Short mmCIF file of C-alpha atoms in Angstrom, two decimals:
data_model
loop_
_atom_site.label_atom_id
_atom_site.label_comp_id
_atom_site.label_asym_id
_atom_site.label_seq_id
_atom_site.Cartn_x
_atom_site.Cartn_y
_atom_site.Cartn_z
CA UNK A 1 36.55 -23.81 241.49
CA UNK A 2 36.96 -26.53 244.18
CA UNK A 3 33.44 -26.55 244.10
CA UNK A 4 33.01 -27.49 240.34
CA UNK A 5 35.80 -29.97 240.68
CA UNK A 6 34.01 -31.77 243.92
CA UNK A 7 30.74 -32.15 241.70
CA UNK A 8 32.94 -33.44 238.86
CA UNK A 9 34.79 -36.16 241.14
CA UNK A 10 31.35 -37.25 242.16
CA UNK A 11 29.41 -37.10 238.79
CA UNK A 12 32.15 -39.28 237.36
CA UNK A 13 32.82 -41.43 240.88
CA UNK A 14 29.18 -42.03 241.13
CA UNK A 15 29.37 -43.29 237.09
CA UNK A 16 32.07 -45.84 238.05
CA UNK A 17 30.04 -47.05 240.74
CA UNK A 18 26.92 -47.32 238.44
CA UNK A 19 28.05 -48.94 236.08
CA UNK A 20 29.82 -51.63 238.46
CA UNK A 21 26.30 -52.43 240.09
CA UNK A 22 24.70 -52.70 236.36
CA UNK A 23 27.73 -54.65 235.44
CA UNK A 24 27.28 -57.11 238.46
CA UNK A 25 23.65 -57.35 238.27
CA UNK A 26 24.44 -58.26 234.59
CA UNK A 27 26.86 -60.90 235.94
CA UNK A 28 24.10 -62.38 238.04
CA UNK A 29 21.31 -62.58 235.82
CA UNK A 30 24.05 -64.39 233.23
CA UNK A 31 23.06 -61.97 230.71
CA UNK A 32 24.58 -61.70 227.38
CA UNK A 33 28.04 -59.34 227.98
CA UNK A 34 29.19 -59.29 223.76
CA UNK A 35 27.71 -60.31 220.15
CA UNK A 36 29.04 -63.67 220.24
CA UNK A 37 26.99 -64.49 223.82
CA UNK A 38 24.35 -62.61 222.59
CA UNK A 39 24.15 -65.44 219.57
CA UNK A 40 25.25 -68.17 221.82
CA UNK A 41 21.80 -67.10 224.25
CA UNK A 42 19.57 -66.46 220.78
CA UNK A 43 20.05 -69.45 218.66
CA UNK A 44 18.89 -72.02 220.84
CA UNK A 45 15.86 -69.81 221.07
CA UNK A 46 15.02 -69.77 217.45
CA UNK A 47 15.90 -73.41 216.93
CA UNK A 48 12.89 -74.36 219.04
CA UNK A 49 10.75 -72.31 217.66
CA UNK A 50 11.64 -73.34 213.98
CA UNK A 51 11.32 -76.99 215.51
CA UNK A 52 7.87 -76.52 217.49
CA UNK A 53 6.37 -75.28 213.76
CA UNK A 54 8.07 -77.74 211.52
CA UNK A 55 6.49 -80.29 213.87
CA UNK A 56 3.65 -78.65 213.47
CA UNK A 57 3.67 -79.63 209.70
CA UNK A 58 4.66 -83.21 210.18
CA UNK A 59 1.62 -83.35 212.41
CA UNK A 60 -0.77 -82.18 209.70
CA UNK A 61 1.27 -84.82 207.69
CA UNK A 62 0.32 -87.35 210.28
CA UNK A 63 -3.93 -86.37 210.66
CA UNK A 64 -3.44 -86.77 206.93
CA UNK A 65 -2.77 -90.60 206.98
CA UNK A 66 -5.65 -91.26 209.10
CA UNK A 67 -8.70 -93.69 208.71
CA UNK A 68 -11.07 -90.81 208.75
CA UNK A 69 -8.57 -87.70 206.87
CA UNK A 70 -11.19 -85.89 204.96
CA UNK A 71 -12.92 -84.72 208.09
CA UNK A 72 -9.72 -84.89 210.42
CA UNK A 73 -7.86 -82.06 208.09
CA UNK A 74 -11.04 -80.11 208.45
CA UNK A 75 -11.54 -80.35 212.70
CA UNK A 76 -7.99 -80.16 213.57
CA UNK A 77 -7.86 -76.81 212.19
CA UNK A 78 -10.80 -75.44 213.61
CA UNK A 79 -9.98 -76.97 217.05
CA UNK A 80 -6.71 -76.08 217.26
CA UNK A 81 -7.50 -72.36 216.31
CA UNK A 82 -9.90 -72.44 218.78
CA UNK A 83 -7.41 -73.96 221.14
CA UNK A 84 -4.39 -71.49 220.40
CA UNK A 85 -6.57 -68.13 220.58
CA UNK A 86 -6.77 -68.69 224.06
CA UNK A 87 -3.43 -70.82 225.22
CA UNK A 88 -1.29 -68.22 223.06
CA UNK A 89 -2.63 -65.43 225.55
CA UNK A 90 -0.78 -66.81 228.60
CA UNK A 91 2.63 -66.42 227.08
CA UNK A 92 3.71 -63.74 227.76
CA UNK A 93 3.55 -65.20 231.64
CA UNK A 94 7.31 -66.03 229.83
CA UNK A 95 8.76 -61.98 229.68
CA UNK A 96 7.03 -61.40 233.31
CA UNK A 97 9.70 -64.75 234.27
CA UNK A 98 12.51 -63.74 232.80
CA UNK A 99 12.31 -59.75 233.50
CA UNK A 100 11.75 -60.48 237.14
CA UNK A 101 13.37 -63.42 238.07
CA UNK A 102 15.86 -62.49 240.59
CA UNK A 103 13.17 -59.89 242.33
CA UNK A 104 10.58 -62.48 242.81
CA UNK A 105 9.28 -64.91 244.58
CA UNK A 106 8.89 -68.44 242.60
CA UNK A 107 5.80 -69.15 244.96
CA UNK A 108 4.19 -65.77 243.56
CA UNK A 109 5.04 -66.60 239.91
CA UNK A 110 3.53 -69.94 240.32
CA UNK A 111 0.40 -68.15 241.93
CA UNK A 112 0.13 -65.70 239.25
CA UNK A 113 0.91 -68.09 236.35
CA UNK A 114 -2.21 -70.50 238.10
CA UNK A 115 -4.64 -67.86 237.77
CA UNK A 116 -3.66 -66.23 233.77
CA UNK A 117 -3.84 -70.33 233.14
CA UNK A 118 -6.97 -70.68 235.04
CA UNK A 119 -8.78 -67.22 233.38
CA UNK A 120 -8.15 -68.55 230.18
CA UNK A 121 -8.82 -72.09 230.54
CA UNK A 122 -12.48 -71.35 231.63
CA UNK A 123 -13.77 -69.96 228.49
CA UNK A 124 -12.77 -73.28 226.20
CA UNK A 125 -13.95 -75.09 228.88
CA UNK A 126 -16.89 -73.18 228.54
CA UNK A 127 -17.39 -73.18 224.58
CA UNK A 128 -17.04 -77.06 224.88
CA UNK A 129 -19.71 -78.09 226.75
CA UNK A 130 -21.76 -75.52 225.99
CA UNK A 131 -20.78 -73.62 222.92
CA UNK A 132 -22.28 -75.34 220.08
CA UNK A 133 -24.91 -72.97 219.64
CA UNK A 134 -21.81 -70.59 219.35
CA UNK A 135 -19.88 -73.04 216.71
CA UNK A 136 -22.68 -73.54 214.74
CA UNK A 137 -22.56 -70.23 213.54
CA UNK A 138 -19.30 -70.23 213.19
CA UNK A 139 -19.19 -73.12 211.12
CA UNK A 140 -21.71 -72.10 209.64
CA UNK A 141 -24.34 -74.32 210.65
CA UNK A 142 -22.08 -77.96 209.75
CA UNK A 143 -23.43 -79.77 212.42
CA UNK A 144 -21.39 -82.79 210.83
CA UNK A 145 -18.17 -80.23 211.80
CA UNK A 146 -19.44 -78.68 215.14
CA UNK A 147 -20.09 -82.93 216.68
CA UNK A 148 -16.40 -83.68 215.36
CA UNK A 149 -15.31 -80.27 216.94
CA UNK A 150 -16.06 -80.52 220.22
CA UNK A 151 -14.81 -83.83 221.75
CA UNK A 152 -11.11 -82.16 220.66
CA UNK A 153 -12.11 -79.07 222.18
CA UNK A 154 -13.04 -80.93 225.45
CA UNK A 155 -9.64 -82.69 225.24
CA UNK A 156 -7.85 -79.59 225.08
CA UNK A 157 -9.64 -77.83 227.09
CA UNK A 158 -6.46 -77.32 229.85
CA UNK A 159 -4.61 -76.70 227.30
CA UNK A 160 -4.32 -72.60 228.37
CA UNK A 161 -3.04 -73.88 232.20
CA UNK A 162 -0.11 -76.09 230.02
CA UNK A 163 0.93 -73.25 227.96
CA UNK A 164 1.28 -71.28 230.97
CA UNK A 165 2.97 -73.68 233.08
CA UNK A 166 5.68 -73.77 230.31
CA UNK A 167 6.05 -70.54 229.34
CA UNK A 168 6.21 -69.66 233.17
CA UNK A 169 9.18 -72.51 233.90
CA UNK A 170 10.87 -71.62 229.89
CA UNK A 171 11.12 -68.06 231.25
CA UNK A 172 12.71 -68.47 234.43
CA UNK A 173 15.48 -71.32 232.32
CA UNK A 174 15.98 -68.39 229.60
CA UNK A 175 16.60 -65.92 232.22
CA UNK A 176 19.03 -67.39 233.58
CA UNK A 177 20.97 -68.32 230.38
CA UNK A 178 19.74 -71.49 229.83
CA UNK A 179 18.40 -71.76 226.22
CA UNK A 180 19.99 -74.60 225.54
CA UNK A 181 17.97 -76.58 228.30
CA UNK A 182 15.02 -74.78 226.82
CA UNK A 183 15.99 -76.23 223.69
CA UNK A 184 16.22 -79.77 224.74
CA UNK A 185 12.55 -79.87 225.98
CA UNK A 186 10.93 -78.64 222.98
CA UNK A 187 13.25 -81.27 220.31
CA UNK A 188 11.78 -83.69 222.89
CA UNK A 189 8.48 -82.85 223.29
CA UNK A 190 8.08 -82.73 219.10
CA UNK A 191 9.54 -85.84 218.73
CA UNK A 192 7.19 -87.34 221.44
CA UNK A 193 4.06 -85.75 219.96
CA UNK A 194 5.26 -87.26 216.53
CA UNK A 195 5.44 -90.65 217.64
CA UNK A 196 2.39 -90.60 220.01
CA UNK A 197 0.48 -89.44 217.22
CA UNK A 198 1.69 -92.05 214.61
CA UNK A 199 1.89 -94.66 216.94
CA UNK A 200 -2.57 -93.68 217.62
CA UNK A 201 -3.30 -93.18 214.04
CA UNK A 202 -1.51 -97.00 213.45
CA UNK A 203 -4.52 -98.17 215.66
CA UNK A 204 -7.13 -96.77 213.73
CA UNK A 205 -7.72 -93.15 216.41
CA UNK A 206 -9.25 -90.69 214.17
CA UNK A 207 -6.59 -88.07 212.95
CA UNK A 208 -7.76 -85.10 214.74
CA UNK A 209 -8.24 -86.80 218.25
CA UNK A 210 -4.65 -88.34 217.40
CA UNK A 211 -3.19 -85.01 216.82
CA UNK A 212 -5.20 -83.61 220.44
CA UNK A 213 -3.33 -86.44 222.45
CA UNK A 214 0.18 -86.06 220.62
CA UNK A 215 -0.29 -82.30 221.92
CA UNK A 216 -1.31 -82.56 225.25
CA UNK A 217 1.05 -85.22 226.08
CA UNK A 218 4.00 -83.93 224.41
CA UNK A 219 3.34 -80.98 226.71
CA UNK A 220 3.01 -82.45 229.65
CA UNK A 221 6.83 -83.78 229.06
CA UNK A 222 8.02 -80.93 228.23
CA UNK A 223 6.80 -79.24 231.46
CA UNK A 224 8.22 -82.12 233.22
CA UNK A 225 12.09 -81.82 231.99
CA UNK A 226 11.93 -77.66 232.42
CA UNK A 227 10.51 -78.77 236.15
CA UNK A 228 13.16 -80.77 236.90
CA UNK A 229 15.73 -79.18 234.99
CA UNK A 230 14.70 -75.80 237.20
CA UNK A 231 14.77 -77.43 240.37
CA UNK A 232 18.24 -79.11 239.82
CA UNK A 233 19.71 -75.88 238.44
CA UNK A 234 18.09 -73.25 240.26
CA UNK A 235 17.24 -72.27 243.70
CA UNK A 236 12.91 -71.66 242.29
CA UNK A 237 12.17 -75.49 243.34
CA UNK A 238 8.80 -74.12 245.05
CA UNK A 239 7.43 -73.13 241.91
#
């Protein structure tokens, strides 16, 4: 009887200790503790995605107003589809950063991010430099379209690396509950993308080229904002 009492006591005491440890870890990671906090955590991220894809719609509207609109509306979707195929393969870095924020060093994640970015950048570099035969096969031997797509791929060849850096920085901020910072950076990025693309098209730059440059510079601006906020609010200044 006494042994049973001891077992029951140990079970409940350890359960409470374990619960207190989990609670302290959740507070350390600044995770939501109730439904209202979960919504407050979620809505900036949800709004960010709406803004991103809304920006893509606006981008196509700007391309349609370029001097070479007929060609650009064919070139840009093909080029961007290839770029996204490789760039989006790096997005799961964000999940690693979120789940391991307090377990791994910023330098280790930086090295991992750069290695993943390089891994998916190299195929795009190869395709943009030596991939003309593949593109001819892919685009039905349309030489004019291929010749217009290749320069866009060359300008966007570092985009997988930029997406990798963006998602690593976002992951650290999300893991620390700073989802509103991620939202603000997204808004600024999409706004800059629209302004840059519109200005280039106004100066008679080709639609696809303008869209590519707008995407690249807006992504660099977003990464800069995320890095600044991370260094200011977090101990991960070594990233």
